[in-house]
Amino acid sequence: MCGIVGAIAERNVTPILLEGLRRLEYRGYDSAGVATLDAERHLNRKRAVGKVQALADLLEADPAPGRLGIAHTRWATHGVPSERNAHPHVSGADVALVHNGIIENYKELKEELIGLGYRFESETDTEVVAHLIAHHLVQEGDLLSAVQRAVARLTGAFSLGVISRHEPGRLVAARVGSPLVIGIGIGEHFIASDVFALLPVTQNFVFLEEGDVADLSRSGFTIYDRAGHLVERPRAVSAQSAGVADKGTYRHFMLKEIFEQPAVIADTLEGRISNGRVLESCFGFEAPAVLDAVQQVHIVACGTSFHAGMVARYWLEEQGVPCSVEVASEYRYRRPVIAPGTLFVSISQSGETADTLAALRSAKAAGCLSSLAICNVPESSLVRESALTLMTRAGREIGVASTKAFTTQLVALRLLAIVLGRRRGLAAEQEAALVAALEHLPRQVEEALGLNDAVEAMAQFFGEKEHALFLGRGSEYPVAMEGALKLKEISYIHAEAYAAGELKHGPLALVDANMPVVCVIPDNALVEKVISNLQEVRARGGELFLFADSGVASHFSEGTHLLQVGHVDDSIAPVVFTVPLQLLAYHVAVLKGTDVDQPRNLAKSVTVE
Ligand code: AGP
């Protein structure tokens, strides 16, 4: 999704801006641009479609030095990816602006501004903001006031970085629903949509809050809230290392991240289980009292994180905890009945997903008991706005297709199910058995990774296919959904997941020799049911690709492509069975030659709704 970087310093900021953009590349984008103010007070703008390297090449051929500048990676919402639509956008020679998010009332504003004589060059909603600020700048004679007045007229969720040739000592930023952080240097200041962009220049940050407008100079900064009052926001020191993620010996980040899973699962468990028990303090010091009062759980997330929530529902219900799971984009616009004692659980790798954040805010406003964020980014908005947090320790995930974030989310949710189950009669020896299974998990995931070569061979059968069906039952149904999502997002093969029992209610009509059917089969009470469902596929000539627990594999060997996943305790089976599906998607994508780590049209961090 779009990325913002801005800087005001006593040195040339162009290299800082370019490095910041490179560090935001993993978020997904289609074009990039930079605008700097030079010593003669000219705004120099350079934009390029494609990778940040294309912009870097442009700047090498025709440098744009300056001590004040803004830069952007764009993920198209309004208007196709093109140089014309790329940011920064300008209003004449006066104002340059970068923008993340969506301006919902841009059409009305555009008509008004056209009426005032402004000319538009792009199809974006952003250009409206540039002209609106320029218009107020003429009236106010002051960039900060102009931005404040413009922001007051905008509806939507956005963040902005603005410079003007009339004020070379000023960088103005605003946050309304889209993350933005100030980086504090010595005699220099920065803005970015993600701290990672600024780690080479500072570890010290201030996170803007909803409605804040910030006024940055080389020597300092001030922040004003929505009402225009001067406010102080807490300073934070980032613990993240500045090192740029590196693929090591792997061909893609995604494969590296798949293979990191045994280690990051072990990290996620570390210090959180001891002597056969889950330590409740891992949810925060206030957690025990909150957990005592929980009557039911609402889980809300998007995409892969939503699938983790769906697995958790099976685990929570097993412990007698009523649980609903919903995608955030629906939850935020419904009026869910939040009964007394509802714990709102959000799950997000990035912690910046716009819909998930909005759902959290609406649940808090509706009076949920408390909120718990299961998240991978400590400084994220979701973590800062939730009462309780359980951090997954997956490390930075670069591949747009989420892998290690998902399995560590499952581990975190397994811990949650245990601590809530304890309050509903989960006996100490039962808890010890569940904890023991978790302790074996890194080794079992390692074993599943041992299937890599066999899965690569299996992937050959998918190279020419246009569709695939994924099946699972019980807690493996969401695993099938995750397998289908992985395949479609990186190989562009249309893939759908069904609860295996639902097959005969419609999707069976699709099954023929051209439809590969993938199924995950742990050794649990539903095996006989799955056997029947797969017979239905075979009877229609469907080609079966199965990942089965070694305890039940003998039922499925004949006439199928079968890989055995060892024997896995049912309580952790969703984690282990996810691994071969990740590998399958990866190898099919490599075979098809797609951009595995940055698949088309997708963004890592979805900060617009
Ligand atoms: C996963 O492979 C996807 N790229 C996507 O579905 C992702 O899980 C979703 O956008 C939610 O992101 P979050 O976990 O950062 O909130």
XYZ file of C-alpha atoms and ligand atoms in Angstrom, residues 301-306 347-353 356 382 397 399-403 405 409 482 485-486 489 602-606, ligand 1:
48
model
C -9.424 -9.667 11.088
C -8.806 -9.648 7.331
C -7.375 -12.128 4.838
C -4.918 -14.603 6.251
C -5.352 -13.204 9.746
C -9.093 -13.868 9.416
C -5.577 -10.265 14.613
C -3.190 -8.533 12.249
C 0.345 -9.028 11.040
C 0.880 -5.331 10.314
C -1.360 -3.796 12.947
C -2.239 -1.078 10.422
C -5.023 -2.719 8.410
C -9.360 -4.043 11.419
C -3.599 -1.737 16.630
C 7.563 -10.436 7.115
C 6.659 -11.432 1.299
C 3.204 -10.015 0.599
C 1.826 -13.526 1.023
C 1.678 -14.020 4.757
C 3.233 -17.273 6.011
C 2.819 -14.427 10.569
C -0.881 -16.091 15.068
C -5.582 -20.272 3.657
C -5.678 -17.836 -0.715
C -1.937 -18.491 -0.927
C -2.497 -14.511 -4.549
C -1.555 -6.607 -3.812
C -0.091 -4.680 -0.905
C 1.507 -5.901 2.286
C -0.125 -3.380 4.537
C -3.693 -2.469 3.561
C -2.063 -12.631 3.178
O -1.291 -13.465 2.394
C -2.543 -11.440 2.550
N -1.584 -10.756 1.811
C -3.605 -10.624 3.251
O -4.754 -11.383 3.190
C -3.382 -10.159 4.708
O -3.397 -11.259 5.561
C -4.493 -9.159 5.082
O -4.370 -8.033 4.259
C -4.458 -8.760 6.526
O -3.275 -8.122 6.865
P -2.863 -7.907 8.365
O -2.640 -9.263 8.966
O -1.598 -7.102 8.300
O -3.971 -7.199 9.045
